[in-house]
Every structure is written in C-alpha cells, then in structure tokens.
C-alpha cells in the first residue's frame, strides 16, 4: 500500500526445539533509520519484506532441488539458503509484501501435503 517504515525499533527472537532440545535460534534487531539499513545490497538491496523459512527433517529436505529452483526462478526477490545436519534455512527479501507472499505460497505448498488455508489463496 506504498507505506514505508523509515525509523523505528524492530526486534525478533525465535528458538526451535525438538524433544526439548534446541535445534535452531535466530535473533534480528533493527533500530534507528531502518530504511537506510535495508538499502545496502549486502543487507537487503532496498527490500522491505523479509522472511525466513526453517525446515528440518529428511522428508522436507528431499524437496531441496525444487525449493532452490523456485527461489532462483523469481527475479523479484533476493534469496539465499543454508543446509546442514538435516536442516535448511531459507532467507528471502522482497521489494514488496505481495511478491514475498507469492514466493512463500509456492514454497509452503511444496513442503505441505495439504492445501494452504483459503486466506493464502486471495
């Protein structure tokens, strides 16, 4: 809707446990002029919508080739992925939330055996 956050404070911390064992943790903190910080190509190349997708387990990782091809096929996003110890972390940055939603929908549809909720199909 052409609204941009220029200054503020954003902090996101998350931890993923399996059987009470920590398998992954992330922390992100943006303060001050967030728009300037995200304008660098090393950070987000002026991207305003950010997403991380964490995948764990051999069943999901068997779809790695499709996931990577889907990411590479979109010219509207910046993306990278890391894979280690039966885990994968996909990071995506987009110029707008709409493009990010489209790529997330493709990736999550690939990973899920069920249809996405109706709200995702609008």
JSON list of C-alpha atoms in Angstrom, two decimals:
[
{"chain": "A", "resi": 1, "resn": "UNK", "atom": "CA", "xyz": [0.00, 0.00, 0.00]},
{"chain": "A", "resi": 2, "resn": "UNK", "atom": "CA", "xyz": [3.05, 2.19, -0.61]},
{"chain": "A", "resi": 3, "resn": "UNK", "atom": "CA", "xyz": [3.71, 2.72, 3.08]},
{"chain": "A", "resi": 4, "resn": "UNK", "atom": "CA", "xyz": [7.30, 2.50, 4.31]},
{"chain": "A", "resi": 5, "resn": "UNK", "atom": "CA", "xyz": [8.80, 2.34, 7.76]},
{"chain": "A", "resi": 6, "resn": "UNK", "atom": "CA", "xyz": [11.79, 4.66, 7.93]},
{"chain": "A", "resi": 7, "resn": "UNK", "atom": "CA", "xyz": [12.67, 4.90, 11.60]},
{"chain": "A", "resi": 8, "resn": "UNK", "atom": "CA", "xyz": [11.82, 2.61, 14.45]},
{"chain": "A", "resi": 9, "resn": "UNK", "atom": "CA", "xyz": [12.75, -0.39, 16.52]},
{"chain": "A", "resi": 10, "resn": "UNK", "atom": "CA", "xyz": [12.23, -3.98, 15.40]},
{"chain": "A", "resi": 11, "resn": "UNK", "atom": "CA", "xyz": [13.38, -6.99, 17.38]},
{"chain": "A", "resi": 12, "resn": "UNK", "atom": "CA", "xyz": [12.64, -10.63, 16.61]},
{"chain": "A", "resi": 13, "resn": "UNK", "atom": "CA", "xyz": [13.96, -13.64, 18.52]},
{"chain": "A", "resi": 14, "resn": "UNK", "atom": "CA", "xyz": [12.89, -17.21, 17.99]},
{"chain": "A", "resi": 15, "resn": "UNK", "atom": "CA", "xyz": [14.03, -20.64, 19.10]},
{"chain": "A", "resi": 16, "resn": "UNK", "atom": "CA", "xyz": [13.06, -24.05, 17.75]},
{"chain": "A", "resi": 17, "resn": "UNK", "atom": "CA", "xyz": [13.11, -27.11, 19.96]},
{"chain": "A", "resi": 18, "resn": "UNK", "atom": "CA", "xyz": [12.63, -30.78, 19.10]},
{"chain": "A", "resi": 19, "resn": "UNK", "atom": "CA", "xyz": [12.07, -33.07, 22.08]},
{"chain": "A", "resi": 20, "resn": "UNK", "atom": "CA", "xyz": [13.17, -30.25, 24.41]},
{"chain": "A", "resi": 21, "resn": "UNK", "atom": "CA", "xyz": [16.49, -29.92, 22.55]},
{"chain": "A", "resi": 22, "resn": "UNK", "atom": "CA", "xyz": [17.30, -26.56, 20.95]},
{"chain": "A", "resi": 23, "resn": "UNK", "atom": "CA", "xyz": [17.97, -27.14, 17.24]},
{"chain": "A", "resi": 24, "resn": "UNK", "atom": "CA", "xyz": [17.98, -23.54, 15.98]},
{"chain": "A", "resi": 25, "resn": "UNK", "atom": "CA", "xyz": [17.86, -19.96, 17.23]},
{"chain": "A", "resi": 26, "resn": "UNK", "atom": "CA", "xyz": [17.61, -16.63, 15.39]},
{"chain": "A", "resi": 27, "resn": "UNK", "atom": "CA", "xyz": [17.82, -13.02, 16.50]},
{"chain": "A", "resi": 28, "resn": "UNK", "atom": "CA", "xyz": [17.23, -9.88, 14.43]},
{"chain": "A", "resi": 29, "resn": "UNK", "atom": "CA", "xyz": [17.34, -6.32, 15.66]},
{"chain": "A", "resi": 30, "resn": "UNK", "atom": "CA", "xyz": [16.88, -3.18, 13.57]},
{"chain": "A", "resi": 31, "resn": "UNK", "atom": "CA", "xyz": [16.95, 0.26, 15.18]},
{"chain": "A", "resi": 32, "resn": "UNK", "atom": "CA", "xyz": [17.12, 3.84, 14.03]},
{"chain": "A", "resi": 33, "resn": "UNK", "atom": "CA", "xyz": [16.76, 4.52, 10.31]},
{"chain": "A", "resi": 34, "resn": "UNK", "atom": "CA", "xyz": [15.64, 1.06, 9.21]},
{"chain": "A", "resi": 35, "resn": "UNK", "atom": "CA", "xyz": [15.08, 2.13, 5.60]},
{"chain": "A", "resi": 36, "resn": "UNK", "atom": "CA", "xyz": [18.74, 3.18, 5.24]},
{"chain": "A", "resi": 37, "resn": "UNK", "atom": "CA", "xyz": [19.98, -0.02, 6.83]},
{"chain": "A", "resi": 38, "resn": "UNK", "atom": "CA", "xyz": [17.95, -2.17, 4.43]},
{"chain": "A", "resi": 39, "resn": "UNK", "atom": "CA", "xyz": [19.06, -0.17, 1.36]},
{"chain": "A", "resi": 40, "resn": "UNK", "atom": "CA", "xyz": [22.52, -1.77, 1.22]},
{"chain": "A", "resi": 41, "resn": "UNK", "atom": "CA", "xyz": [22.95, -4.65, -1.26]},
{"chain": "A", "resi": 42, "resn": "UNK", "atom": "CA", "xyz": [24.81, -6.51, 1.49]},
{"chain": "A", "resi": 43, "resn": "UNK", "atom": "CA", "xyz": [21.69, -6.30, 3.63]},
{"chain": "A", "resi": 44, "resn": "UNK", "atom": "CA", "xyz": [18.52, -6.19, 1.60]},
{"chain": "A", "resi": 45, "resn": "UNK", "atom": "CA", "xyz": [19.06, -4.11, -1.58]},
{"chain": "A", "resi": 46, "resn": "UNK", "atom": "CA", "xyz": [16.12, -1.82, -0.67]},
{"chain": "A", "resi": 47, "resn": "UNK", "atom": "CA", "xyz": [13.91, -4.77, 0.18]},
{"chain": "A", "resi": 48, "resn": "UNK", "atom": "CA", "xyz": [11.12, -4.06, 2.62]},
{"chain": "A", "resi": 49, "resn": "UNK", "atom": "CA", "xyz": [9.60, -7.50, 3.16]},
{"chain": "A", "resi": 50, "resn": "UNK", "atom": "CA", "xyz": [11.72, -10.13, 4.90]},
{"chain": "A", "resi": 51, "resn": "UNK", "atom": "CA", "xyz": [11.04, -13.81, 5.52]},
{"chain": "A", "resi": 52, "resn": "UNK", "atom": "CA", "xyz": [12.92, -16.77, 6.99]},
{"chain": "A", "resi": 53, "resn": "UNK", "atom": "CA", "xyz": [11.74, -20.33, 6.42]},
{"chain": "A", "resi": 54, "resn": "UNK", "atom": "CA", "xyz": [13.28, -23.03, 8.60]},
{"chain": "A", "resi": 55, "resn": "UNK", "atom": "CA", "xyz": [12.93, -26.67, 7.50]},
{"chain": "A", "resi": 56, "resn": "UNK", "atom": "CA", "xyz": [14.01, -29.73, 9.46]},
{"chain": "A", "resi": 57, "resn": "UNK", "atom": "CA", "xyz": [13.99, -33.43, 8.60]},
{"chain": "A", "resi": 58, "resn": "UNK", "atom": "CA", "xyz": [14.87, -35.64, 5.66]},
{"chain": "A", "resi": 59, "resn": "UNK", "atom": "CA", "xyz": [11.31, -35.65, 4.24]},
{"chain": "A", "resi": 60, "resn": "UNK", "atom": "CA", "xyz": [11.40, -31.91, 3.69]},
{"chain": "A", "resi": 61, "resn": "UNK", "atom": "CA", "xyz": [14.99, -31.82, 2.52]},
{"chain": "A", "resi": 62, "resn": "UNK", "atom": "CA", "xyz": [14.20, -34.32, -0.24]},
{"chain": "A", "resi": 63, "resn": "UNK", "atom": "CA", "xyz": [12.43, -31.39, -1.93]},
{"chain": "A", "resi": 64, "resn": "UNK", "atom": "CA", "xyz": [15.57, -29.22, -1.84]},
{"chain": "A", "resi": 65, "resn": "UNK", "atom": "CA", "xyz": [16.06, -29.09, -5.63]},
{"chain": "A", "resi": 66, "resn": "UNK", "atom": "CA", "xyz": [12.51, -27.83, -6.22]},
{"chain": "A", "resi": 67, "resn": "UNK", "atom": "CA", "xyz": [12.84, -25.25, -3.44]},
{"chain": "A", "resi": 68, "resn": "UNK", "atom": "CA", "xyz": [16.10, -23.89, -4.85]},
{"chain": "A", "resi": 69, "resn": "UNK", "atom": "CA", "xyz": [14.76, -23.77, -8.43]},
{"chain": "A", "resi": 70, "resn": "UNK", "atom": "CA", "xyz": [11.66, -21.93, -7.21]},
{"chain": "A", "resi": 71, "resn": "UNK", "atom": "CA", "xyz": [13.83, -19.35, -5.46]},
{"chain": "A", "resi": 72, "resn": "UNK", "atom": "CA", "xyz": [16.09, -18.91, -8.50]},
{"chain": "A", "resi": 73, "resn": "UNK", "atom": "CA", "xyz": [13.15, -18.57, -10.88]},
{"chain": "A", "resi": 74, "resn": "UNK", "atom": "CA", "xyz": [11.89, -15.39, -9.25]},
{"chain": "A", "resi": 75, "resn": "UNK", "atom": "CA", "xyz": [13.57, -12.17, -10.33]},
{"chain": "A", "resi": 76, "resn": "UNK", "atom": "CA", "xyz": [11.52, -10.17, -7.81]},
{"chain": "A", "resi": 77, "resn": "UNK", "atom": "CA", "xyz": [13.29, -11.42, -4.68]},
{"chain": "A", "resi": 78, "resn": "UNK", "atom": "CA", "xyz": [16.73, -11.82, -3.16]},
{"chain": "A", "resi": 79, "resn": "UNK", "atom": "CA", "xyz": [17.20, -15.19, -1.52]},
{"chain": "A", "resi": 80, "resn": "UNK", "atom": "CA", "xyz": [19.77, -17.48, -0.01]},
{"chain": "A", "resi": 81, "resn": "UNK", "atom": "CA", "xyz": [19.69, -20.81, 1.73]},
{"chain": "A", "resi": 82, "resn": "UNK", "atom": "CA", "xyz": [21.90, -22.85, 4.02]},
{"chain": "A", "resi": 83, "resn": "UNK", "atom": "CA", "xyz": [21.72, -26.58, 4.62]},
{"chain": "A", "resi": 84, "resn": "UNK", "atom": "CA", "xyz": [23.31, -28.54, 7.48]},
{"chain": "A", "resi": 85, "resn": "UNK", "atom": "CA", "xyz": [22.50, -31.58, 9.65]},
{"chain": "A", "resi": 86, "resn": "UNK", "atom": "CA", "xyz": [19.10, -32.32, 8.05]},
{"chain": "A", "resi": 87, "resn": "UNK", "atom": "CA", "xyz": [18.07, -28.67, 8.37]},
{"chain": "A", "resi": 88, "resn": "UNK", "atom": "CA", "xyz": [17.61, -25.88, 5.86]},
{"chain": "A", "resi": 89, "resn": "UNK", "atom": "CA", "xyz": [17.18, -22.17, 6.39]},
{"chain": "A", "resi": 90, "resn": "UNK", "atom": "CA", "xyz": [15.84, -20.07, 3.53]},
{"chain": "A", "resi": 91, "resn": "UNK", "atom": "CA", "xyz": [16.07, -16.28, 3.74]},
{"chain": "A", "resi": 92, "resn": "UNK", "atom": "CA", "xyz": [14.04, -14.12, 1.38]},
{"chain": "A", "resi": 93, "resn": "UNK", "atom": "CA", "xyz": [13.91, -10.36, 0.87]},
{"chain": "A", "resi": 94, "resn": "UNK", "atom": "CA", "xyz": [11.46, -8.67, -1.48]},
{"chain": "A", "resi": 95, "resn": "UNK", "atom": "CA", "xyz": [10.72, -5.14, -2.68]},
{"chain": "A", "resi": 96, "resn": "UNK", "atom": "CA", "xyz": [7.12, -5.58, -1.55]},
{"chain": "A", "resi": 97, "resn": "UNK", "atom": "CA", "xyz": [4.95, -7.88, 0.55]},
{"chain": "A", "resi": 98, "resn": "UNK", "atom": "CA", "xyz": [2.93, -9.09, -2.46]},
{"chain": "A", "resi": 99, "resn": "UNK", "atom": "CA", "xyz": [5.94, -10.64, -4.22]},
{"chain": "A", "resi": 100, "resn": "UNK", "atom": "CA", "xyz": [7.09, -12.18, -0.95]},
{"chain": "A", "resi": 101, "resn": "UNK", "atom": "CA", "xyz": [3.67, -13.72, -0.41]},
{"chain": "A", "resi": 102, "resn": "UNK", "atom": "CA", "xyz": [3.73, -15.29, -3.90]},
{"chain": "A", "resi": 103, "resn": "UNK", "atom": "CA", "xyz": [7.08, -16.99, -3.39]},
{"chain": "A", "resi": 104, "resn": "UNK", "atom": "CA", "xyz": [6.20, -18.11, 0.15]},
{"chain": "A", "resi": 105, "resn": "UNK", "atom": "CA", "xyz": [2.99, -19.65, -1.17]},
{"chain": "A", "resi": 106, "resn": "UNK", "atom": "CA", "xyz": [4.95, -21.69, -3.74]},
{"chain": "A", "resi": 107, "resn": "UNK", "atom": "CA", "xyz": [7.50, -22.87, -1.18]},
{"chain": "A", "resi": 108, "resn": "UNK", "atom": "CA", "xyz": [4.98, -23.75, 1.52]},
{"chain": "A", "resi": 109, "resn": "UNK", "atom": "CA", "xyz": [2.75, -25.55, -1.00]},
{"chain": "A", "resi": 110, "resn": "UNK", "atom": "CA", "xyz": [5.72, -27.68, -1.99]},
{"chain": "A", "resi": 111, "resn": "UNK", "atom": "CA", "xyz": [6.51, -28.53, 1.63]},
{"chain": "A", "resi": 112, "resn": "UNK", "atom": "CA", "xyz": [2.96, -29.25, 2.73]},
{"chain": "A", "resi": 113, "resn": "UNK", "atom": "CA", "xyz": [0.88, -32.28, 1.84]},
{"chain": "A", "resi": 114, "resn": "UNK", "atom": "CA", "xyz": [-2.27, -30.24, 2.49]},
{"chain": "A", "resi": 115, "resn": "UNK", "atom": "CA", "xyz": [-3.88, -27.32, 0.71]},
{"chain": "A", "resi": 116, "resn": "UNK", "atom": "CA", "xyz": [-2.99, -23.89, 2.02]},
{"chain": "A", "resi": 117, "resn": "UNK", "atom": "CA", "xyz": [-5.66, -22.09, 4.06]},
{"chain": "A", "resi": 118, "resn": "UNK", "atom": "CA", "xyz": [-8.13, -20.09, 1.97]},
{"chain": "A", "resi": 119, "resn": "UNK", "atom": "CA", "xyz": [-6.75, -16.78, 3.24]},
{"chain": "A", "resi": 120, "resn": "UNK", "atom": "CA", "xyz": [-3.45, -17.58, 1.43]},
{"chain": "A", "resi": 121, "resn": "UNK", "atom": "CA", "xyz": [-5.26, -18.00, -1.88]},
{"chain": "A", "resi": 122, "resn": "UNK", "atom": "CA", "xyz": [-6.53, -14.44, -2.14]}
]
